[in-house]
Amino acid sequence: VLSGGTARVTEVAAAPVPPLADEFRPFPRGRDTATLAELGLEDRTVRGYYAETVRVPVALGGDARANASGVLRLAYAHSDLVDPRLSAVEVRLNGVVLRSRHLAGDGAEGRLDVTLPADLIEPDNELEIVFSLFPEDFDPCRRVSDRPLWATVLASSELTFSLDRYAKLPDLSLLRQRFWPLELESAGAAL
């Protein structure tokens, strides 16, 4: 009720919580390989010349560190009307482009192996898969419909990581030397 300069709330109804559109799961503990389906990603189809980016968050866990480069074995499919000479797929990890190549021909399923450098792998990562799709009859001087252009990232794609799991703790042996790091560091301060 609104009255002058004040307002009074008489009833509050609980709002329904919308379901998460993309519910991703962390990388399975104790395993080196997982499919995108195991991470919560279903087959994902994108359409058009410059199709939207397929984003795959990969959470390794706070105590996981890569001790060697990982591998993405990307499985994809695309429309028969796509010109494989002009069209390409690009893979990025945490914003860094790792590999780009032309699509496989004849609308067949394609495979692309991408090395994921160990120095780019963090506990929370984002893989980005970008398709640039052009039709067989592409002519830059005339308008061409992009409706039949599509590509699909298949959930059977695999990620492989060689991981060490450890927690970073302060060096407690330094406590033997004048209670560092528990003592006050400022000049003139005493315990």
Short mmCIF file of C-alpha atoms in Angstrom, two decimals:
data_model
loop_
_atom_site.label_atom_id
_atom_site.label_comp_id
_atom_site.label_asym_id
_atom_site.label_seq_id
_atom_site.Cartn_x
_atom_site.Cartn_y
_atom_site.Cartn_z
CA VAL A 1 0.00 0.00 0.00
CA LEU A 2 1.43 3.37 -1.01
CA SER A 3 0.53 6.25 1.26
CA GLY A 4 2.37 9.58 1.10
CA GLY A 5 6.11 9.10 1.53
CA THR A 6 5.85 5.58 2.92
CA ALA A 7 5.08 2.16 1.51
CA ARG A 8 3.91 -0.97 3.25
CA VAL A 9 4.36 -4.52 1.97
CA THR A 10 1.37 -6.62 2.93
CA GLU A 11 2.20 -9.88 1.19
CA VAL A 12 5.30 -11.56 -0.29
CA ALA A 13 4.99 -14.60 -2.53
CA ALA A 14 7.94 -16.88 -3.18
CA ALA A 15 9.09 -16.57 -6.80
CA PRO A 16 9.63 -19.83 -8.68
CA VAL A 17 13.29 -20.62 -9.24
CA PRO A 18 13.95 -21.07 -12.97
CA PRO A 19 15.84 -24.23 -13.91
CA LEU A 20 19.43 -23.72 -14.94
CA ALA A 21 19.71 -23.78 -18.72
CA ASP A 22 23.23 -25.16 -18.67
CA GLU A 23 23.96 -27.21 -15.58
CA PHE A 24 27.61 -28.16 -15.76
CA ARG A 25 29.34 -30.55 -13.41
CA PRO A 26 32.96 -30.51 -12.22
CA PHE A 27 35.55 -32.80 -13.79
CA PRO A 28 35.24 -36.25 -12.14
CA ARG A 29 37.72 -36.77 -9.30
CA GLY A 30 40.16 -39.64 -9.62
CA ARG A 31 39.81 -39.84 -13.42
CA ASP A 32 41.92 -38.43 -16.22
CA THR A 33 39.31 -38.55 -19.01
CA ALA A 34 35.71 -37.38 -19.23
CA THR A 35 33.27 -36.74 -22.06
CA LEU A 36 31.38 -33.48 -22.40
CA ALA A 37 28.21 -35.45 -21.59
CA GLU A 38 29.74 -36.37 -18.19
CA LEU A 39 30.36 -32.65 -17.62
CA GLY A 40 26.69 -31.89 -18.26
CA LEU A 41 26.83 -30.75 -21.91
CA GLU A 42 24.45 -32.29 -24.44
CA ASP A 43 24.95 -32.17 -28.21
CA ARG A 44 24.90 -28.44 -28.99
CA THR A 45 23.90 -27.10 -32.43
CA VAL A 46 24.69 -23.57 -33.63
CA ARG A 47 23.50 -21.90 -36.84
CA GLY A 48 24.52 -19.15 -39.25
CA TYR A 49 27.66 -17.64 -40.79
CA TYR A 50 29.23 -16.53 -37.56
CA ALA A 51 27.49 -18.87 -35.18
CA GLU A 52 27.36 -18.28 -31.45
CA THR A 53 30.23 -19.60 -29.38
CA VAL A 54 29.77 -22.93 -27.60
CA ARG A 55 31.12 -22.41 -24.07
CA VAL A 56 32.13 -25.35 -21.91
CA PRO A 57 33.12 -24.53 -18.32
CA VAL A 58 35.57 -27.09 -16.95
CA ALA A 59 36.06 -27.00 -13.17
CA LEU A 60 38.94 -29.22 -12.07
CA GLY A 61 38.59 -28.49 -8.37
CA GLY A 62 40.57 -26.13 -6.18
CA ASP A 63 43.32 -28.60 -5.35
CA ALA A 64 43.90 -29.88 -8.91
CA ARG A 65 46.93 -28.75 -10.92
CA ALA A 66 47.89 -29.90 -14.40
CA ASN A 67 51.30 -31.57 -14.44
CA ALA A 68 51.28 -32.03 -18.23
CA SER A 69 49.37 -30.75 -21.23
CA GLY A 70 45.80 -31.94 -21.63
CA VAL A 71 43.97 -33.00 -24.79
CA LEU A 72 40.55 -32.16 -26.20
CA ARG A 73 39.28 -34.69 -28.74
CA LEU A 74 36.54 -32.59 -30.29
CA ALA A 75 33.82 -34.46 -32.20
CA TYR A 76 31.55 -32.36 -34.41
CA ALA A 77 29.13 -32.61 -37.33
CA HIS A 78 27.93 -30.04 -39.84
CA SER A 79 25.40 -29.45 -42.62
CA ASP A 80 25.95 -30.88 -46.12
CA LEU A 81 25.49 -27.37 -47.52
CA VAL A 82 28.56 -26.00 -45.72
CA ASP A 83 31.64 -25.39 -47.89
CA PRO A 84 34.47 -27.10 -45.95
CA ARG A 85 37.12 -25.05 -47.82
CA LEU A 86 35.73 -21.74 -46.49
CA SER A 87 34.31 -22.89 -43.15
CA ALA A 88 36.37 -23.46 -40.02
CA VAL A 89 36.26 -24.50 -36.37
CA GLU A 90 38.34 -22.75 -33.72
CA VAL A 91 39.10 -23.88 -30.15
CA ARG A 92 40.04 -21.48 -27.34
CA LEU A 93 41.03 -22.16 -23.74
CA ASN A 94 40.55 -19.30 -21.25
CA GLY A 95 40.45 -16.79 -24.11
CA VAL A 96 43.60 -18.07 -25.90
CA VAL A 97 43.18 -19.54 -29.40
CA LEU A 98 44.79 -22.98 -29.49
CA ARG A 99 43.81 -24.41 -32.87
CA SER A 100 41.78 -23.57 -35.95
CA ARG A 101 41.19 -25.65 -39.05
CA HIS A 102 38.84 -26.21 -41.97
CA LEU A 103 35.85 -28.46 -41.40
CA ALA A 104 35.69 -32.09 -42.53
CA GLY A 105 34.00 -32.49 -45.93
CA ASP A 106 30.57 -33.82 -46.99
CA GLY A 107 28.70 -33.14 -43.75
CA ALA A 108 30.40 -36.08 -42.10
CA GLU A 109 31.35 -36.11 -38.47
CA GLY A 110 34.71 -34.50 -37.96
CA ARG A 111 37.36 -34.92 -35.31
CA LEU A 112 39.89 -32.41 -34.09
CA ASP A 113 42.58 -33.12 -31.49
CA VAL A 114 43.71 -30.03 -29.59
CA THR A 115 46.57 -29.90 -27.09
CA LEU A 116 45.70 -27.90 -23.97
CA PRO A 117 48.97 -26.41 -22.64
CA ALA A 118 49.60 -27.10 -18.96
CA ASP A 119 50.46 -23.45 -18.24
CA LEU A 120 46.99 -22.35 -19.44
CA ILE A 121 45.06 -24.94 -17.40
CA GLU A 122 43.62 -23.52 -14.17
CA PRO A 123 41.24 -24.93 -11.54
CA ASP A 124 38.35 -23.16 -13.36
CA ASN A 125 38.59 -23.11 -17.16
CA GLU A 126 36.39 -22.17 -20.07
CA LEU A 127 36.66 -23.92 -23.42
CA GLU A 128 35.20 -22.00 -26.35
CA ILE A 129 34.37 -23.69 -29.64
CA VAL A 130 33.63 -21.29 -32.51
CA PHE A 131 32.33 -22.21 -35.97
CA SER A 132 32.57 -19.96 -39.05
CA LEU A 133 30.13 -21.45 -41.56
CA PHE A 134 29.85 -20.51 -45.24
CA PRO A 135 27.60 -22.15 -47.90
CA GLU A 136 28.91 -23.89 -51.02
CA ASP A 137 27.47 -21.18 -53.27
CA PHE A 138 28.87 -18.30 -51.20
CA ASP A 139 29.25 -15.09 -53.19
CA PRO A 140 30.30 -12.03 -51.17
CA CYS A 141 28.54 -9.75 -53.68
CA ARG A 142 25.03 -11.09 -53.17
CA ARG A 143 22.77 -12.00 -50.29
CA VAL A 144 22.76 -15.69 -49.44
CA SER A 145 20.48 -17.33 -46.89
CA ASP A 146 22.27 -18.85 -43.91
CA ARG A 147 19.33 -20.96 -42.71
CA PRO A 148 20.75 -24.34 -43.83
CA LEU A 149 24.10 -23.67 -42.15
CA TRP A 150 24.57 -25.51 -38.88
CA ALA A 151 27.25 -27.29 -36.89
CA THR A 152 26.99 -29.47 -33.79
CA VAL A 153 29.49 -30.05 -30.99
CA LEU A 154 28.90 -33.66 -29.98
CA ALA A 155 28.69 -34.60 -26.31
CA SER A 156 30.94 -37.60 -27.04
CA SER A 157 33.93 -35.20 -27.28
CA GLU A 158 36.57 -36.12 -24.68
CA LEU A 159 38.77 -34.09 -22.36
CA THR A 160 41.92 -35.66 -20.92
CA PHE A 161 43.97 -34.08 -18.13
CA SER A 162 47.00 -35.34 -16.22
CA LEU A 163 46.35 -33.87 -12.78
CA ASP A 164 48.09 -33.64 -9.45
CA ARG A 165 45.94 -32.82 -6.44
CA TYR A 166 47.47 -30.88 -3.60
CA ALA A 167 46.63 -28.09 -1.22
CA LYS A 168 48.93 -25.10 -0.89
CA LEU A 169 49.68 -24.51 2.79
CA PRO A 170 51.98 -21.98 4.44
CA ASP A 171 55.39 -23.24 5.47
CA LEU A 172 54.73 -24.02 9.15
CA SER A 173 58.39 -24.85 9.81
CA LEU A 174 58.94 -21.07 9.93
CA LEU A 175 57.04 -21.02 13.24
CA ARG A 176 60.30 -22.19 14.88
CA GLN A 177 61.85 -18.83 13.99
CA ARG A 178 60.32 -16.19 16.26
CA PHE A 179 56.67 -17.17 15.64
CA TRP A 180 56.69 -15.96 12.02
CA PRO A 181 54.11 -15.56 10.34
CA LEU A 182 52.09 -15.00 13.53
CA GLU A 183 54.18 -12.12 14.87
CA LEU A 184 53.52 -8.49 14.05
CA GLU A 185 55.78 -7.22 11.27
CA SER A 186 55.55 -3.47 11.96
CA ALA A 187 58.54 -1.69 13.47
CA GLY A 188 58.36 -1.24 17.23
CA ALA A 189 55.47 -3.70 17.65
CA ALA A 190 56.05 -6.43 20.21
CA LEU A 191 54.05 -9.47 21.18
#
